[in-house]
XYZ file of C-alpha atoms in Angstrom:
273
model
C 25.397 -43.269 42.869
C 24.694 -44.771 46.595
C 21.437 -43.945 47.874
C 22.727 -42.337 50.531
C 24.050 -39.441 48.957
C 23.259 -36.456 51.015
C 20.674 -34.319 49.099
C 22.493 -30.885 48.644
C 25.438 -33.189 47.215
C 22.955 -34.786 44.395
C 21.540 -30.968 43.923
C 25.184 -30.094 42.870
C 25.929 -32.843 40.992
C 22.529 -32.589 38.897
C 23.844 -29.122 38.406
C 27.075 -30.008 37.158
C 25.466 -32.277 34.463
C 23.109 -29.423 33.495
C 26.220 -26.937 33.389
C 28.183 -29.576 31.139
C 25.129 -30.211 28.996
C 25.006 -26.660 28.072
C 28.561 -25.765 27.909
C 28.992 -28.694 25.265
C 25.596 -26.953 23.425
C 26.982 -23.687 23.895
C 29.811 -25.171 21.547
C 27.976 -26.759 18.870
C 26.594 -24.670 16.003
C 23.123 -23.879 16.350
C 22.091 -24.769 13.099
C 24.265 -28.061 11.188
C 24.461 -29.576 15.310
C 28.180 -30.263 14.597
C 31.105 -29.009 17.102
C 32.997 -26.681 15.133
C 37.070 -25.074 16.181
C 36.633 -22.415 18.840
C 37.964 -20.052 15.947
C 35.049 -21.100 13.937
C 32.781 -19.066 16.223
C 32.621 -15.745 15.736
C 31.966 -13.348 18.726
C 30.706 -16.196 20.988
C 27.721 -16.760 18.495
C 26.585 -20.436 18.266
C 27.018 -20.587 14.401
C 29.688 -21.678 12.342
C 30.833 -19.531 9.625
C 29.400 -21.727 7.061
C 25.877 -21.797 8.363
C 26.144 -18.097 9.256
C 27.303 -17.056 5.958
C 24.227 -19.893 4.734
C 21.253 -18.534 7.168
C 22.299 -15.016 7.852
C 23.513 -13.604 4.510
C 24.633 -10.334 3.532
C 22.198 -8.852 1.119
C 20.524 -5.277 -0.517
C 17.677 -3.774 1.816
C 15.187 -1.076 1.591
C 16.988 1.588 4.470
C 13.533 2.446 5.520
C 11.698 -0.503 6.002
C 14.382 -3.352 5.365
C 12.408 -4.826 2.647
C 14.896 -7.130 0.811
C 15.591 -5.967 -2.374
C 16.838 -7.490 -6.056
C 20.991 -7.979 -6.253
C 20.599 -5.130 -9.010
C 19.436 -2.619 -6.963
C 23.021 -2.259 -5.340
C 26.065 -4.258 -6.369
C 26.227 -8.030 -5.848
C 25.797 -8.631 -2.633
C 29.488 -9.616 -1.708
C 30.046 -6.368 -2.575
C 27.971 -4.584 -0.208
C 29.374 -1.796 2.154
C 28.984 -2.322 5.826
C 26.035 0.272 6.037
C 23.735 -0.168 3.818
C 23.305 3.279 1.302
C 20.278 5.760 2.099
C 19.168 5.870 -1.188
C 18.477 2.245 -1.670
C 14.374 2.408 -1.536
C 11.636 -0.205 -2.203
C 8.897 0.830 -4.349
C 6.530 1.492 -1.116
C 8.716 3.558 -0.004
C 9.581 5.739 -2.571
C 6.009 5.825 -3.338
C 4.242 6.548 0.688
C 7.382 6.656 2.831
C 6.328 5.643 6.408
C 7.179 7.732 9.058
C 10.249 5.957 10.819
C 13.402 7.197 9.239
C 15.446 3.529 8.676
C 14.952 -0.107 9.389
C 17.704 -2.827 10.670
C 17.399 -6.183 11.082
C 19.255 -9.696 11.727
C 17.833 -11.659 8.761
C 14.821 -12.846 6.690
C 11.380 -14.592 8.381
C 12.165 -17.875 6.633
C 13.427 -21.202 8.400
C 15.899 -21.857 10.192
C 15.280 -17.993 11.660
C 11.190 -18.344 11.127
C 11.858 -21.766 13.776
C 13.907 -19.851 15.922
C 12.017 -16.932 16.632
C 8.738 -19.255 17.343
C 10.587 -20.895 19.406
C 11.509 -17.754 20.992
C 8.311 -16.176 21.715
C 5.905 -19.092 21.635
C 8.007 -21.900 23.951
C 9.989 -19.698 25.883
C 13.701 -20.571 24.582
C 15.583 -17.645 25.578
C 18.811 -19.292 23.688
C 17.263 -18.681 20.255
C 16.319 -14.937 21.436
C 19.751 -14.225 22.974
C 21.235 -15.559 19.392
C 19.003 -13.546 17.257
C 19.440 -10.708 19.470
C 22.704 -10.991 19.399
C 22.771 -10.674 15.597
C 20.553 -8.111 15.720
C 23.302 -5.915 17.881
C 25.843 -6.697 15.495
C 23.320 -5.769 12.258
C 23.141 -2.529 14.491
C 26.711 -1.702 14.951
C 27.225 -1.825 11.572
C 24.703 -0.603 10.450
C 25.003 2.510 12.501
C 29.054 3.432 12.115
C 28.133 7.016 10.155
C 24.898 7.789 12.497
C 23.447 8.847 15.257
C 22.034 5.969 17.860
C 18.817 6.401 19.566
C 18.284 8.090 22.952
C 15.161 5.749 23.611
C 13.702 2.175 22.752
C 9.948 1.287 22.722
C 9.196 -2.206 22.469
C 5.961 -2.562 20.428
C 3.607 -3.243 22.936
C 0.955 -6.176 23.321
C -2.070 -6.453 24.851
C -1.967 -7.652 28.567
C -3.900 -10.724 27.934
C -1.560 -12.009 25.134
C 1.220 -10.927 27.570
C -0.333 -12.890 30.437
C -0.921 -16.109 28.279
C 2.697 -15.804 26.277
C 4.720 -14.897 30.236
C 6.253 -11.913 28.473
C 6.306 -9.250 25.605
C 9.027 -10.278 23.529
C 9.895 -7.343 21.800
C 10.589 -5.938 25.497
C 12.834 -8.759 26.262
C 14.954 -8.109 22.686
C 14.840 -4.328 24.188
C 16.486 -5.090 27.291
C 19.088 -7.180 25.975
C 20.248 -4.580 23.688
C 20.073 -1.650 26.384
C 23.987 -2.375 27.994
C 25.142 -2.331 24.126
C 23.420 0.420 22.606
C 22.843 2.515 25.966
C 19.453 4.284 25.095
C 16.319 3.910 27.597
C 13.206 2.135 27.577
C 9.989 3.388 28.259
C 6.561 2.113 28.365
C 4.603 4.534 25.910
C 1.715 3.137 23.944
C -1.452 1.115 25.567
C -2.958 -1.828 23.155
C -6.884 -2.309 23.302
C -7.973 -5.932 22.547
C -8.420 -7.229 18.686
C -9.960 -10.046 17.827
C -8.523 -10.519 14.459
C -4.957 -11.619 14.943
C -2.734 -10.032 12.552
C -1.349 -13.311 11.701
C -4.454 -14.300 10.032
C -4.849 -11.114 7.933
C -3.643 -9.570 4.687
C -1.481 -6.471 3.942
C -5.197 -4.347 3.540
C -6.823 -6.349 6.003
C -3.893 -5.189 8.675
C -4.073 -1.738 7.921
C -7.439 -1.511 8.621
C -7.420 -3.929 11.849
C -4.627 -1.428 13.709
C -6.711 1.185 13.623
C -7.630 2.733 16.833
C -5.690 0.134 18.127
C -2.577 1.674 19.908
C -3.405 5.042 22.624
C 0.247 6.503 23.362
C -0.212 7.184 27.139
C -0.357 10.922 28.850
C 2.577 10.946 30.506
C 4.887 10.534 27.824
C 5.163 13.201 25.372
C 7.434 15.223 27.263
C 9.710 12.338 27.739
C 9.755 11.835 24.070
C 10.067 15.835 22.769
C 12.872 16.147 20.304
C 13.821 12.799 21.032
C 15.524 10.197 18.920
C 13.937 6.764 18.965
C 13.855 3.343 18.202
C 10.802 0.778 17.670
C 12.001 -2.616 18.857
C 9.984 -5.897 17.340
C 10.615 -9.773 16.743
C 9.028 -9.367 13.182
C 8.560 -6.791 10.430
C 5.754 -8.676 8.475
C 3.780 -5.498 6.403
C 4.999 -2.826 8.616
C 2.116 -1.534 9.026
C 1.845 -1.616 13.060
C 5.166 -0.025 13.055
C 4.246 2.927 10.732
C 0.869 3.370 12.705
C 3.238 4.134 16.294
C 5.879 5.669 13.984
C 3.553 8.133 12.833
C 1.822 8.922 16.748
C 4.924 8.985 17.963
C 6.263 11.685 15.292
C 3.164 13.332 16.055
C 3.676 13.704 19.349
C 6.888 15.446 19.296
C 10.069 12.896 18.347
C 12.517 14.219 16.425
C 13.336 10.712 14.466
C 12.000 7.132 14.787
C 13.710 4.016 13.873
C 12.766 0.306 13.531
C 14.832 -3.026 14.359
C 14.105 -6.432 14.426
C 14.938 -9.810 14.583
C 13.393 -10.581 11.129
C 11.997 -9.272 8.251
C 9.520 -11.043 5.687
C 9.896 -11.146 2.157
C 6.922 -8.992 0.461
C 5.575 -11.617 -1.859
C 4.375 -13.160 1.477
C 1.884 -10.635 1.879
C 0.700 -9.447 -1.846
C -2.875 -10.193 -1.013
């Protein structure tokens, strides 16, 4: 390129490269890196069917807390029904049910997902979040074909320090993507005080115990929430033991019926001890 190319004229032509860059990314599968037929991409998704069927498999959950559960708990899993049946319960549950009524999510905390979702929240890549979210929606729809959706969504909430140093709460962002979809509302409703302990350091017991006093839901919001059905929006579902602490205050406080989704969920053996 001369050097004389007028400036605006190099700003558009940087911004055609970019444009191509991604449009040829947009194409490729997210996960094998090869270009797959249009056909091979379902909904606009960036995965082929292959690696879909591969990372994102169809499998028995838990319906409350999406714990996944052993192939003879339900059928084989290619013979699963497109919502997943009430009475299918992991020994937790059936056991101290939590006080959120189901649980939906995209897929299992493992890699390539695990990868994607750090990615996501830690580096700022909003094209693994809108592809997990976009999974998630689809989890949803299914999920949901013989039930009521949620009037409201409330993203879990983190403290304003971590929210400072991160640029965002990601669970809010997954919220807001899923708002022109699902059509429910978000509001703001619990405060977070400061813990040292990072949950990602602790076990199962050691969680429990760290959450509490942890979460205030804020004054305002109990009439907004009355007989209300709502939703709990997170990246992960590790223990679930944050989500049945603001499960419970929010039940508490007057809800009618609180749900959970999530981009992942982890396996249980993960967290034993």
């Amino acid at each position: 390129m001369p050097h004389d190319t007028p400036s605006y004229l190099r700003t558009i032509l940087n911004k055609s490269r970019l444009l191509g860059a991604n449009l040829l990314q947009r194409q490729s599968c997210r996960y094998c890196q090869l270009h797959p037929p249009e056909t091979d991409l379902e909904d606009q998704i960036p995965l082929c069917r292959q690696c879909r069927e591969l990372v994102f498999p169809r499998r028995n959950r838990c319906y409350r807390c999406a714990l996944p559960l052993p192939e003879s708990s339900g059928g084989s899993i290619r013979e699963l029904t497109q919502e997943l049946d009430s009475t299918l319960l992991c020994g937790e549950c059936q056991h101290k049910a939590p006080a959120f009524t189901r649980t939906v999510c995209a897929g299992d905390y493992r890699t390539p997902i695990s990868h994607w979702i750090n990615n996501f929240k830690l580096r700022r890549d909003v094209r693994d979040g809108y592809l997990l979210t976009q999974l998630l929606n689809e989890e949803v729809a299914r999920q949901y074909t013989g039930d009521a959706l949620p009037h409201i969504a409330i993203a879990v909430p983190l403290h304003w320090s971590k929210r400072l140093y991160r640029g965002f709460n990601q669970s809010a962002w997954i919220a807001q993507q899923l708002a022109p979809s699902v059509h429910f509302e978000l509001l703001d409703c619990f405060r977070k005080d400061y813990s040292r302990r990072d949950q990602k350091q602790l076990n199962r017991q050691q969680r429990q115990r760290n959450l509490r006093g942890k979460f205030h839901l804020k004054a305002n919001i109990r009439s907004q929430i009355q007989g209300k059905h709502l939703v709990l929006v997170d990246d992960v579902i590790t223990t679930s033991a944050t989500a049945r602490v603001l499960s419970q205050q929010l039940m508490s406080a007057g809800a009618a019926r609180v749900d959970l989704w999530a981009l992942a969920r982890t396996d249980k053996t993960d967290f034993q001890h």
